[in-house]
Structures are given as structure tokens and as C-alpha cells.
Coordinates of C-alpha atoms and ligand atoms in Angstrom, one line a residue:
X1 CA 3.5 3.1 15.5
X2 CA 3.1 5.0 11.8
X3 CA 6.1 5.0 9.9
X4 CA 5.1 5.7 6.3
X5 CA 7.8 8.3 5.6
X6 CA 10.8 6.5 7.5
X7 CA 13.8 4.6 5.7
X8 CA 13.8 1.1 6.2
X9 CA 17.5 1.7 7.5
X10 CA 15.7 4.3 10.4
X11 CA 12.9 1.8 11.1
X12 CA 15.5 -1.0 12.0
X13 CA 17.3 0.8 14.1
X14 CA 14.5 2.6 15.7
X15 CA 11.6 0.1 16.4
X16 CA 13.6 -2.9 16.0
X17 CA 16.7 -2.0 17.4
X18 CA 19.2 -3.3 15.3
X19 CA 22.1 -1.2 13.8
X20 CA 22.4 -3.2 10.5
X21 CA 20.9 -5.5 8.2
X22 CA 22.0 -9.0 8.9
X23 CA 22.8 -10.0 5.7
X24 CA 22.6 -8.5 1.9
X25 CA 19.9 -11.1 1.7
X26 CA 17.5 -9.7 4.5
X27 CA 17.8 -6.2 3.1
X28 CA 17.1 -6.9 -0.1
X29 CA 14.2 -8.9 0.6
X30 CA 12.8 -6.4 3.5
X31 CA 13.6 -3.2 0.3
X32 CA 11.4 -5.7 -2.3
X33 CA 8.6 -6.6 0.3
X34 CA 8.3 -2.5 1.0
X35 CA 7.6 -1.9 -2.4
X36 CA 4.9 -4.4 -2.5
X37 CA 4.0 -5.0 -6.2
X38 CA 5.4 -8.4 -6.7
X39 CA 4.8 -12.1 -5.0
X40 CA 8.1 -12.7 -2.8
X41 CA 9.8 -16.0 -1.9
X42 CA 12.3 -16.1 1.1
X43 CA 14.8 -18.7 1.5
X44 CA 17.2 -18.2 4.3
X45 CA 18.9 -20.5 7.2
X46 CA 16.8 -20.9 10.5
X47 CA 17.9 -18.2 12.5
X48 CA 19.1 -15.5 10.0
X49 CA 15.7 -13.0 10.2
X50 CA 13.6 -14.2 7.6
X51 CA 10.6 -12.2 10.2
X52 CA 11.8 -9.1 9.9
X53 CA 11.7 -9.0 6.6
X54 CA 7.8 -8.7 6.5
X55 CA 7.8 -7.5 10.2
X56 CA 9.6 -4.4 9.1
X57 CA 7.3 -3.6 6.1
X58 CA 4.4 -4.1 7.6
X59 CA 5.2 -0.9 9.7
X60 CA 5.5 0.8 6.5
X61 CA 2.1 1.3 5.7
X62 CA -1.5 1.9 7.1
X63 CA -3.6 -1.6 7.6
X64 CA -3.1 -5.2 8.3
X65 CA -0.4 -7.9 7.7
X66 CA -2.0 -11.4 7.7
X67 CA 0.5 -13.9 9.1
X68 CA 0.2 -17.7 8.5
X69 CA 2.4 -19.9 11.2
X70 CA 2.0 -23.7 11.5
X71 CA 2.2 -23.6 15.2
X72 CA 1.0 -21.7 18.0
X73 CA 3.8 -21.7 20.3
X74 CA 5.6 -19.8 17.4
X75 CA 2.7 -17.3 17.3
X76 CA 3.3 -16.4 20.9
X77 CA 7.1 -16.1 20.6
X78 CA 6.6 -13.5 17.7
X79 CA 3.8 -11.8 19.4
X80 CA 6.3 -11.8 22.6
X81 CA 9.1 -10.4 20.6
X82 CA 6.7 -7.7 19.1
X83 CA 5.1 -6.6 21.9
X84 CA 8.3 -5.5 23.6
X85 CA 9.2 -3.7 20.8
X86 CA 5.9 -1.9 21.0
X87 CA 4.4 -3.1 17.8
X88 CA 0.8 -3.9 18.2
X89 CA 0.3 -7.8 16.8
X90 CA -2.2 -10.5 17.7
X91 CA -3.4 -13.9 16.8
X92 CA -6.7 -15.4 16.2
X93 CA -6.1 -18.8 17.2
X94 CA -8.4 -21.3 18.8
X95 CA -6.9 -21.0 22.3
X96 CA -8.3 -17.3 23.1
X97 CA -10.6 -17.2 25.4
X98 CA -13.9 -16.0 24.4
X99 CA -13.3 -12.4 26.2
X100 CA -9.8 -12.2 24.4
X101 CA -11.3 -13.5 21.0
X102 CA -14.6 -10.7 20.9
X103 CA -12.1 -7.9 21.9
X104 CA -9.8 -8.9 19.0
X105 CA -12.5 -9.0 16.5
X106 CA -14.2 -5.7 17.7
X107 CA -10.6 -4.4 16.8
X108 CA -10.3 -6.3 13.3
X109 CA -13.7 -4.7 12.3
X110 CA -12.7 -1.3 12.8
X111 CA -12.3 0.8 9.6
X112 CA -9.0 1.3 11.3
X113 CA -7.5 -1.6 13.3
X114 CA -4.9 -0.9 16.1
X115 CA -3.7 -4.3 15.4
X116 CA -0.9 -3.9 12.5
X117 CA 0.1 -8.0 12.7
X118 CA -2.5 -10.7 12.7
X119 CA -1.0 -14.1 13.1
X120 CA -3.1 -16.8 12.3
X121 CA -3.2 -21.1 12.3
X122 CA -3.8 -22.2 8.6
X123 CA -6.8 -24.1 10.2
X124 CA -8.6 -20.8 11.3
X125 CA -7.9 -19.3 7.7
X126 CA -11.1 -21.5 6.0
X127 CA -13.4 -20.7 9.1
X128 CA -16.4 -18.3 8.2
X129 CA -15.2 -15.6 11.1
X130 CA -11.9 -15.7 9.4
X131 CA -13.7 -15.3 5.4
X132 CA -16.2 -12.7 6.5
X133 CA -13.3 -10.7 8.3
X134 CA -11.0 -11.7 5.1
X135 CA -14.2 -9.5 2.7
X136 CA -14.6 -6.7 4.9
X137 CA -10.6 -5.9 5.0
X138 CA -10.3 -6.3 1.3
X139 CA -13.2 -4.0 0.3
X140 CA -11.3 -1.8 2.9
X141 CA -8.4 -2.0 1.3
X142 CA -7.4 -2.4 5.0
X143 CA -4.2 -5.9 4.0
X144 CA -0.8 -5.1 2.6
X145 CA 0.7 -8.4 2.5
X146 CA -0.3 -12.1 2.9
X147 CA 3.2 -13.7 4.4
X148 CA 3.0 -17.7 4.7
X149 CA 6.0 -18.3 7.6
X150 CA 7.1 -22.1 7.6
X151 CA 6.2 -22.4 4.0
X152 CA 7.1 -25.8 3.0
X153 CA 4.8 -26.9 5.3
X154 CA 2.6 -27.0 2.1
X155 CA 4.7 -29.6 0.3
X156 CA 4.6 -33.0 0.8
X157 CA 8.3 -33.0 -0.7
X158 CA 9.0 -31.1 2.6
X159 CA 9.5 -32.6 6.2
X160 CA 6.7 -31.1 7.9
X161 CA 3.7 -31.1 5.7
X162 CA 0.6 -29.7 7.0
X163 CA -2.4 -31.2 4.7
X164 CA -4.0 -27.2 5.9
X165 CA -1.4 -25.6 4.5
X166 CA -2.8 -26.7 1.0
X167 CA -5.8 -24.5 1.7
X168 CA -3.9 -21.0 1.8
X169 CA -4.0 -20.7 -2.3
X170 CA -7.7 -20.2 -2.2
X171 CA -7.4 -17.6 -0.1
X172 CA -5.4 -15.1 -2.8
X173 CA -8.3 -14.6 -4.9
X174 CA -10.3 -13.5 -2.0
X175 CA -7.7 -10.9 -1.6
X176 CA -7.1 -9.9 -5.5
X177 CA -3.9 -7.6 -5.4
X178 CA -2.4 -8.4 -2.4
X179 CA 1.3 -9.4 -2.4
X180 CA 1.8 -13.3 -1.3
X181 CA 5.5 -13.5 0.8
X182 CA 6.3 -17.4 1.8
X183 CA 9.5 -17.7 3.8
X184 CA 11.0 -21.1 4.8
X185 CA 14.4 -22.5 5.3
X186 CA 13.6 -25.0 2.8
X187 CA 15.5 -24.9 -0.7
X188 CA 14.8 -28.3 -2.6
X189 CA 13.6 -27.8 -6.0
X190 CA 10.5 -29.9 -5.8
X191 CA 9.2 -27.7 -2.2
X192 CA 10.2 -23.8 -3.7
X193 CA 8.2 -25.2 -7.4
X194 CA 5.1 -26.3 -4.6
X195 CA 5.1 -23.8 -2.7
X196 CA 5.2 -21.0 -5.7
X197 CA 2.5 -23.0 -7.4
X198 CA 0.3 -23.6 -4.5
X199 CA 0.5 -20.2 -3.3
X200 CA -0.4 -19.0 -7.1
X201 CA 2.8 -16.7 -7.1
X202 CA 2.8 -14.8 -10.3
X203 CA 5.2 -15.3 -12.8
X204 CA 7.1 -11.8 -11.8
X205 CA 7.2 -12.9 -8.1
X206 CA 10.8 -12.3 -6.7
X207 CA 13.1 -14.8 -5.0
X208 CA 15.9 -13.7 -2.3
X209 CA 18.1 -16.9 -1.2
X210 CA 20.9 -17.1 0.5
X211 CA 23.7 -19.8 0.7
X212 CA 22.9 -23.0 3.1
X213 CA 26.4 -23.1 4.0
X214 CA 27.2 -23.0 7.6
X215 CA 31.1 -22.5 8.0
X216 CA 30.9 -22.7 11.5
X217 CA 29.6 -26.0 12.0
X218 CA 31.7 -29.0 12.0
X219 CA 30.0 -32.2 10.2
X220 CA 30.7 -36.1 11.0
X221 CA 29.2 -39.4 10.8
X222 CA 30.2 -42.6 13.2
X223 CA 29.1 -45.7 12.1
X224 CA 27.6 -47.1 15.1
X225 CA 28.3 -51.2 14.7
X226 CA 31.7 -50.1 14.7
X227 CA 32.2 -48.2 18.3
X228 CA 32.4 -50.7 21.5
X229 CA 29.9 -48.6 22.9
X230 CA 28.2 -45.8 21.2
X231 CA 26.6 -44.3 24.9
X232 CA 29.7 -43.7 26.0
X233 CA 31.3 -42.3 22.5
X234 CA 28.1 -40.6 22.7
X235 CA 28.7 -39.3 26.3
X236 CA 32.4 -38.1 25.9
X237 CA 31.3 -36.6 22.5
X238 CA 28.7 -34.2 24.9
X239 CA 30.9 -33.1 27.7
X240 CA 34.1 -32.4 24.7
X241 CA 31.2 -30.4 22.8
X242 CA 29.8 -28.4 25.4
X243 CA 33.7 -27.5 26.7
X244 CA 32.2 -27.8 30.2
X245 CA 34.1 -30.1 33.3
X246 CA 31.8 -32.7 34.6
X247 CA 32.4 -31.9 37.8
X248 CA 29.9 -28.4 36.9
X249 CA 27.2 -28.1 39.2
X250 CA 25.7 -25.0 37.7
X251 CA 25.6 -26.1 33.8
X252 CA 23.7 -22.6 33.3
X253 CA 26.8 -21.0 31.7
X254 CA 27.4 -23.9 29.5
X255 CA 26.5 -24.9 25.7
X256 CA 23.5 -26.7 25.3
X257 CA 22.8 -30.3 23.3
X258 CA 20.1 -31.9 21.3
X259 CA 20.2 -35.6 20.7
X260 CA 17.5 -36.5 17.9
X261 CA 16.9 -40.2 19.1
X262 CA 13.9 -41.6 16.4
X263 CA 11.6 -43.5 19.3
X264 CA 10.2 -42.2 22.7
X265 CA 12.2 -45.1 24.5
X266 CA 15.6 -44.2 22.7
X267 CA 14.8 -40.5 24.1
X268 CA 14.2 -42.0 28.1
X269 CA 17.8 -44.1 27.3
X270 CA 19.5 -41.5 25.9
X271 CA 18.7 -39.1 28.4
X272 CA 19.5 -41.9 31.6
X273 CA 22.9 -43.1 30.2
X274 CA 24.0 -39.3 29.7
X275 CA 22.6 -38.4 33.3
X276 CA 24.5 -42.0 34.8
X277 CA 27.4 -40.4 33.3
X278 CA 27.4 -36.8 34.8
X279 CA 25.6 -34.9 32.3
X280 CA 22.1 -34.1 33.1
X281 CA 19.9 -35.0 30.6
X282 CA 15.9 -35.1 29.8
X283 CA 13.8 -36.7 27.5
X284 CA 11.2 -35.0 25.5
X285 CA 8.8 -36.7 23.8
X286 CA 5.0 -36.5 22.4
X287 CA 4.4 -39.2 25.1
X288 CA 4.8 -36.8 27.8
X289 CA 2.4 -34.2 28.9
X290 CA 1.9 -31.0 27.5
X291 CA 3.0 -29.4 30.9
X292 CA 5.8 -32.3 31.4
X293 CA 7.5 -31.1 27.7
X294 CA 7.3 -27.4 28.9
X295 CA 8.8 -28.0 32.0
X296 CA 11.6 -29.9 30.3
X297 CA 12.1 -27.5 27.4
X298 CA 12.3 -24.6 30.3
X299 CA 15.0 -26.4 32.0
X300 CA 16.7 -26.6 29.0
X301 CA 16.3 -23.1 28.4
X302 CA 17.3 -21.7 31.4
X303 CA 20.4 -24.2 31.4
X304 CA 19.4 -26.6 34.5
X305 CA 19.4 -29.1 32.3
X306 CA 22.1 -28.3 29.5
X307 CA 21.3 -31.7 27.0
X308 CA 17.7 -32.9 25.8
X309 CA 17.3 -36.1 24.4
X310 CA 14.2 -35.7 21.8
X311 CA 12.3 -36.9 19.1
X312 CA 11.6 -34.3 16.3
X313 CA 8.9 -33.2 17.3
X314 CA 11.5 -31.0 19.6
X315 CA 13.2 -28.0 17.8
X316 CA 10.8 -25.7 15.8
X317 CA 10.9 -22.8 17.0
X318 CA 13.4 -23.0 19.1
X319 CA 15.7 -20.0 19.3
X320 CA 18.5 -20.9 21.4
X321 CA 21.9 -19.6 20.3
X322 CA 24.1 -21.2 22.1
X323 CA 23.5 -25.0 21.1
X324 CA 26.9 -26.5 21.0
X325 CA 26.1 -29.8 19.4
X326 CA 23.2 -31.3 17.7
X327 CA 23.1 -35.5 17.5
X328 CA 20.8 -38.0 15.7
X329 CA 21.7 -40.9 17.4
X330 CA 19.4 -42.6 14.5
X331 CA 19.5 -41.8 10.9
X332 CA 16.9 -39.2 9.8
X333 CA 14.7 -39.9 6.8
X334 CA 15.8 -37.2 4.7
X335 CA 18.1 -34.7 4.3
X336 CA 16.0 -31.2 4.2
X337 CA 15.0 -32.6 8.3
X338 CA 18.9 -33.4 8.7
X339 CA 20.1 -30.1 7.5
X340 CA 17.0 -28.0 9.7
X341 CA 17.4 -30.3 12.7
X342 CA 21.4 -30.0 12.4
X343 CA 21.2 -26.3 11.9
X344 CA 20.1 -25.7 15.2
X345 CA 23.6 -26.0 15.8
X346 CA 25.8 -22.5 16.7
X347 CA 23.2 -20.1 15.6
X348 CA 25.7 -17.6 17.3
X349 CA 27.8 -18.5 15.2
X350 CA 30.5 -20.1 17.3
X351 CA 31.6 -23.5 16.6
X352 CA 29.2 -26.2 17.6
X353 CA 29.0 -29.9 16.2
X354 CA 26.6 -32.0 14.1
X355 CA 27.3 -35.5 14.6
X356 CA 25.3 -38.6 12.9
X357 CA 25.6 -41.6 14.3
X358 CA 24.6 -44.2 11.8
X359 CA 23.5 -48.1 11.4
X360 CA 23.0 -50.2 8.4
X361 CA 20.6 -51.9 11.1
X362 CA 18.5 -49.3 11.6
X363 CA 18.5 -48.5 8.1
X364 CA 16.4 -51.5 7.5
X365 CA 14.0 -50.5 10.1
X366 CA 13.4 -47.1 8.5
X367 CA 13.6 -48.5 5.1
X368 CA 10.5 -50.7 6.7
X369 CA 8.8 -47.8 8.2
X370 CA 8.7 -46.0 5.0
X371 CA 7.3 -48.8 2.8
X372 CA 4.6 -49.1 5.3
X373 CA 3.3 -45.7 5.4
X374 CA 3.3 -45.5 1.4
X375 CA 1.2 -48.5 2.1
X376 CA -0.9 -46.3 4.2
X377 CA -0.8 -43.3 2.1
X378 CA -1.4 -45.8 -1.5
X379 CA -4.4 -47.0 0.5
X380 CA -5.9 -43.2 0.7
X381 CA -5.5 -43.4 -2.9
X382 CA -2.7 -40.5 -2.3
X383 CA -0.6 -41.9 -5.2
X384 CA 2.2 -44.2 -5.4
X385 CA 4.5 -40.9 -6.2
X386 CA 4.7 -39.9 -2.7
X387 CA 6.0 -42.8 -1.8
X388 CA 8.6 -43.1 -4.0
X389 CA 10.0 -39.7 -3.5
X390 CA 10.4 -40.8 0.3
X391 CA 12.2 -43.8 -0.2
X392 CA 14.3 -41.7 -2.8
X393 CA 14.9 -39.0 -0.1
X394 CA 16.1 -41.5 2.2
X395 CA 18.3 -43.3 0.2
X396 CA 19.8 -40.1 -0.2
X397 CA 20.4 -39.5 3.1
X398 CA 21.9 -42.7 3.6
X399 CA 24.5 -42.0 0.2
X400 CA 25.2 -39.2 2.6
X401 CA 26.6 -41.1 5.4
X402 CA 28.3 -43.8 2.8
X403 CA 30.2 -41.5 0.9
X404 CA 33.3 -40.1 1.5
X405 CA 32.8 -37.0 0.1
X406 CA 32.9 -33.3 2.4
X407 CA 30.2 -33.6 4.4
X408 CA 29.3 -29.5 3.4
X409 CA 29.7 -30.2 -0.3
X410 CA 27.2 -33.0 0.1
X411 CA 24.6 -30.6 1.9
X412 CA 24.8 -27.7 -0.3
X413 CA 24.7 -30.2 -3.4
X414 CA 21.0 -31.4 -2.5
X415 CA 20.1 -28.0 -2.1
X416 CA 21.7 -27.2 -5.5
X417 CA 24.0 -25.2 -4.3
X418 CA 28.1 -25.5 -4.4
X419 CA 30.9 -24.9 -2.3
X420 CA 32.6 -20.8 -2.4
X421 CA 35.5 -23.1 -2.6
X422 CA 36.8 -27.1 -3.1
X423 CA 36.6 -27.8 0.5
X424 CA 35.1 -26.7 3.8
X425 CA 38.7 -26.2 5.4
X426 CA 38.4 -29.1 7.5
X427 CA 34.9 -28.3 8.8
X428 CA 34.2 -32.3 8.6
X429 CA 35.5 -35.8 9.0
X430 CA 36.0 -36.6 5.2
X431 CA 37.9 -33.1 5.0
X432 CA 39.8 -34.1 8.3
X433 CA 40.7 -37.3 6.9
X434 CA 39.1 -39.2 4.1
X435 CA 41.0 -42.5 5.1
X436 CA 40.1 -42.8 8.5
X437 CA 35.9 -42.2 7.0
X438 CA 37.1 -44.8 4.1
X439 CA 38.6 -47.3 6.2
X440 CA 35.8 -47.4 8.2
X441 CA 33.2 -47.3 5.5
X442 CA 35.3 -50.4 4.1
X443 CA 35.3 -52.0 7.7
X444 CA 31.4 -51.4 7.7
X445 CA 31.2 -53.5 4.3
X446 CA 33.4 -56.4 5.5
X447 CA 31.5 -56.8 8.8
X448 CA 28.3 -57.0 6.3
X449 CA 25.9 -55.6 8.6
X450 CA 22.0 -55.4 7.8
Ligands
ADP501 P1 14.3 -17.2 11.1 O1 12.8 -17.0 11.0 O2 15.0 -17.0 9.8 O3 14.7 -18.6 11.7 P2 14.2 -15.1 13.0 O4 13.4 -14.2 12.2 O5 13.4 -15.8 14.1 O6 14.9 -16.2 12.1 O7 15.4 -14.3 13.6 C1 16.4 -15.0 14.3 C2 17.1 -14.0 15.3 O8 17.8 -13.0 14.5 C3 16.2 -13.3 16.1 O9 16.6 -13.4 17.5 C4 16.2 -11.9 15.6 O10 15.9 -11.0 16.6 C5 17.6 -11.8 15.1 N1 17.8 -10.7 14.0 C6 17.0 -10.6 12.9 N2 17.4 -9.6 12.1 C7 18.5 -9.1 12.7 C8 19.4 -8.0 12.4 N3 19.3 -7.3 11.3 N4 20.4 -7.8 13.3 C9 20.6 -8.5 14.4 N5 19.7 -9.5 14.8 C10 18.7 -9.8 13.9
MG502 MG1 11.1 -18.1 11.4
ZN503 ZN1 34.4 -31.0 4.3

């Protein structure tokens, strides 16, 4: 497809098949990609089309649009997505086969390529193939825009960082002229003032953000020493969530769950005491095979199974809309993963739950894990300041679960953000009822746990 000449507003209805922007955000940021003079930052909630807004200019002009994702699974799902739409796109990753991977470079060295996407690992980005193609495009003037998807992936203030991601900043020079758009759901301060310095965005570069706030989720933390037992509260929590009987047999019409459990054996409990009580559940784990986690992850999808138990290593990527509740049964270490993990909550934008269920207990034992991999990171001479910004983001998270304060306001105030308005009309415990969450915050302190 060629669509110079079209309007954006034509484009996205005719290629992509959508009858309006999403948000004021997307079509600003897809009208100031178009015009491609400036280095563009994207900051927008997983789920709310951050691709289309460099999918949709890159049909705007002749030649290439290089596309930097951390994983390949994601590549596929784009290229998926793409394809059905009739958009040509490819990736050069190191799973091709050698057949797949000389037909793709015949087409990349064409003074025309069909492809109009590229998706690429930042690994394959410093390898010579990748460099030499890299010279021949740019003294073609063959790439309009350099987009880095999962962009805090660069920081090591972010959740996720990917030490390759670091490499992507050498690259611009390589390409002189060519606009730079990062995208991530990832607001904090410290990752947007990496990621724009890493990436060498120019001073002019533009930023499009939109608000964090998720109105349709409903926020609460249980303190775990306090419930007689937290597998069942953790149970009836489920079923009440995904508004399903237990007596279903065919859970395919039903809501989905994710249970973020921190250890592979919390994942295999988890998932037992929810099955034992009527709820099929799986684990899904790095411990289990590559075609063992697909299998699970399709179940889920398709609905046979309607809750996964998982570690983190579950979620990215995942575009299911109908996920009705999202638990850590453990507290996370910080609260840019809480809010991303959490998020994958009602992306339809139904009501769905985020519940934490939290320990002073366990606290230590994260509080420990943390020390020792600063120990770890101290010993590769990788500065005692990393360190200390994790234990700072986890204490963070844990003033999160000790305060009675609205469990929104909290969120959007790490991300610097503030509330339209005072409260989140009971869209959370403390907004519910800041006595129950004080009395038992107070109870937690006279039982003087951990
Ligand atoms: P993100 O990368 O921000 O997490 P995606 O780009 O994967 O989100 O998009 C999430 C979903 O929103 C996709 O299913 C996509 O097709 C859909 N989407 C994007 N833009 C629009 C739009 N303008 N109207 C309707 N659906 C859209
Ligand atoms: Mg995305
Ligand atoms: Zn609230």
C-alpha cells in the first residue's frame, strides 16, 4: 500500500479499520510523527495504541520504518496484526530460517523494498548484516523513522531493563536526520530523562502523554497475616471477580485472572489451591518448557483455563481484554511493575479488580533479595546508585500498601501526575472506607509482624 496523499483520518479508517482515533493523545502523536521533523516520545497506558501511532505514518511515505521490540513473541503479534491488514512488515530476528532470512535481505537491498515495517531485536541492531544494511538505506534515503517500542527497556530505573537496549543511541548517527519515536507505558521521571538522553533526542523532540488514571479499575490491598486463610480469601476473591458460578463447565465466556505469585513454587500452589476449589487454574513459570508455557498461555487464551497463576515473566504482550482481576499474591518490587502488571486489568474497559495482598514477612525477604543483588551488581563495579534507587523504589511500594491514602491518588502521584478530582469515587478500599484499611493497618502494627 502507497498512501502519500491520504489523510491520516482516511488511512485509519481505510487500512486500519478504525472509525476514530482512540484518544486526543494517539492523534496528536500519529499527526506529529507524520510530519516527521522532530524526535517523538510516547507515553500512553498498555493497551491504548501507542503502534499505530508510527504504524500509521509509516504508510505515509515511500521507504522503511525500522522497529526496535524487546521480545520476539511481540514481533510476531505485530507482524500478525499487520499482515491481515495487508501491510507488508517483517522481522530480522535470529529465529528465521536461513531460506526466510536471504529472501528478506534480497528484499531489504532493493533500491525499493516491498517491506514498509522491519521489526527488529536490539541484539540484531549492532550485528554487521544489520550495519551494512543500516548504510545502504541511509545513503538511499530509503528510513523515515527509527521507533524504539518498550522504551524503558533502556533504563535501569525501569522494570525491565535490557543491558542491549543501551546500544540503540549509537545507531542515530548512522542514520543522521532520521526522526527517533520511543513509546513505553513508563512515566517516571528518572526512565522518560534516560530514555531521551540515551536515545540522543534533540532538544525540540516532542512529548504526547496521557493520564495513567484508570477509572475503571478498582484498587485494594489485604494484609495477608491478618486473613485466617488467604487461599481461600484468595479463591472467593476469583470466582466474585470473574462473576462466573463455580458450577461453569465451559469457563470460555467468562473473565479471565492473573495471580502474580513472586517464586515458581507459589505459582504450582497458587494454581492447585484455586483448581481444589473449582476454579481451574495453571501455573506458568520460566521453569516450564517453552512448549509447556505456550500450551498454558493458549488455554488461557482461549478460556479453558480462565485463571493463570504466574511469575512476571507472564504478561508482556499480552492483549487480552477481558481480564477481570489481576493479583500479586506477593508484593512487587516497585511500583512502575505494579502499575504495568496491574493494568492488565479491564483493558475493555469494564470493571475488573487489582488486588495486593501484602506481608511485612515477605517484605523482609524482598528487602533481602534486593540487598543481595546490589551486592551482585556493586561487585560488577555497576555503582552503588543502582542499588539504592531499588531499595528506594521498594520502599515506595511498600508506603503504598501502609498508607491510607486513595489507592489512585497514590499511583498517579509516582507518576507525577494528580487526580481530575479529590477522590477516585470509590474506585478503592481507602475511598470505600479509610477505617476499615486504618484499623487494619493499626491491627498489622500491634501484631508486630516481621
Ligand atoms: P499499546 O502498545 O499501547 O499497549 P496497542 O498498540 O497494542 O497498545 O493497541 C492496543 C489495542 O488497541 C489493539 O488491539 C489495537 O488494535 C487497538 N486500537 C489502537 N488504536 C485504535 C483505535 N483508534 N480505535 C480502536 N482500537 C484501536
Ligand atoms: Mg505496545
Ligand atoms: Zn480512591
Amino acid at each position: 500500500i502507497f498512501l502519500q496523499n491520504a489523510s491520516p483520518e482516511k488511512i485509519l479508517k481505510e487500512v486500519f479499520g478504525y472509525s476514530a482515533f482512540r484518544s486526543s493523545t494517539q492523534e496528536s502523536a500519529v499527526k506529529a510523527v507524520i510530519k516527521g521533523d522532530k524526535d517523538v516520545y510516547i507515553c500512553m497506558p498498555t493497551g491504548a495504541g501507542k503502534s499505530l501511532c508510527y504504524q500509521l505514518p509509516a504508510l505515509t511515505k515511500p521507504g522503511l520504518t525500522l522497529v526496535v521490540t524487546p521480545l520476539i513473541a511481540l514481533m510476531y503479534d505485530q507482524l500478525e496484526h499487520l499482515k491481515k491488514l495487508g501491510i507488508s512488515a517483517a522481522t530480522l530476528n535470529s529465529k528465521l530460517t536461513s531460506l526466510e532470512r536471504s529472501q528478506l535481505l534480497t528484499d531489504l537491498r532493493r533500491p525499493m523494498p516491498r517491506t514498509r515495517l522491519l521489526y527488529i531485536t536490539p541484539e540484531q541492531v549492532s550485528s554487521d548484516t544489520f550495519k551494512s544494511l543500516l548504510k545502504f538505506w541511509h545513503t538511499n534515503k530509503l528510513v523515515n523513522y527509527l521507533v524504539i517500542d518498550e522504551a524503558h527497556c533502556l533504563s535501569q530505573w525501569g522494570h525491565d531493563f535490557r543491558p542491549d537496549y543501551l546500544k540503540l543511541g549509537k545507531i542515530r548517527k548512522d542514520i543522521k536526520g532520521v526522526p527517533c519515536i520511543a513509546l513505553t507505558a513508563t512515566a517516571t521521571a528518572n526512565v522518560v530523562t534516560d530514555i531521551k538522553k540515551s536515545l540522543k533526542f534533540k532538544d525540540n523532540s516532542l512529548t504526547f502523554a496521557s493520564s495513567v488514571f484508570r477509572s475503571n479499575l478498582f484498587y485494594d490491598v489485604k494484609i495477608k497475616e491478618l486473613i485466617d486463610d488467604p487461599f481461600r480469601d484468595l479463591c472467593l476473591f476469583a470466582v466474585e471477580s470473574l462473576g462466573t458460578e463455580l458450577s461453569e463447565s465451559d469457563w470460555r465466556s467468562a473473565g479471565r485472572g492473573i495471580i502474580y505469585c513472586r517464586t515458581r513454587e507459589a505459582c504450582s500452589q497458587v494454581a492447585g489451591r484455586l483448581t481444589q476449589f473449582g476454579i481451574p487454574a495453571k501455573a506458568y513459570h520460566a521453569g516450564l518448557k517453552q512448549t509447556a508455557r505456550d500450551g498454558v498461555q493458549d488455554e488461557w487464551t482461549n478460556g479453558e483455563i480462565p485463571v493463570i497463576a504466574a511469575t512476571i515473566s507472564f504478561g508482556m504482550g499480552i492483549d487480552k481484554a477481558n481480564v477481570r482481576f489481576v493479583v500479586h499474591w506477593t508484593v512487587p518490587k516497585a511500583m512502575a511493575g505494579y502499575y504495568q502488571e496491574s493494568g492488565r486489568a479491564g483493558r475493555d474497559g469494564a470493571p475488573a479488580r487489582c488486588r495486593l495482598y501484602y506481608s511485612r514477612n515477605e517484605c523482609s525477604t524482598i528487602a533481602f533479595i534486593i540487598s543481595k543483588e546490589a551486592e551482585r551488581y556493586a561487585s560488577r563495579g555497576k555503582g552503588v546508585e543502582l542499588s539504592k534507587a531499588t531499595q528506594k523504589e521498594f520502599q515506595k511500594m511498600m508506603k503504598y500498601c501502609e498508607t491510607a491514602t486513595c489507592r489512585h491518588q497514590q499511583i498517579l502521584q509516582y507518576f507525577g501526575e494528580r487526580l481530575p478530582r479529590e477522590k477516585c469515587l470509590d474506585q478503592c478500599d481507602v475511598c470505600v472506607s479509610s477505617r476499615a484499611v486504618l484499623k487494619d493497618l493499626d491491627d498489622m502494627q500491634k501484631a508486630g509482624f516481621a
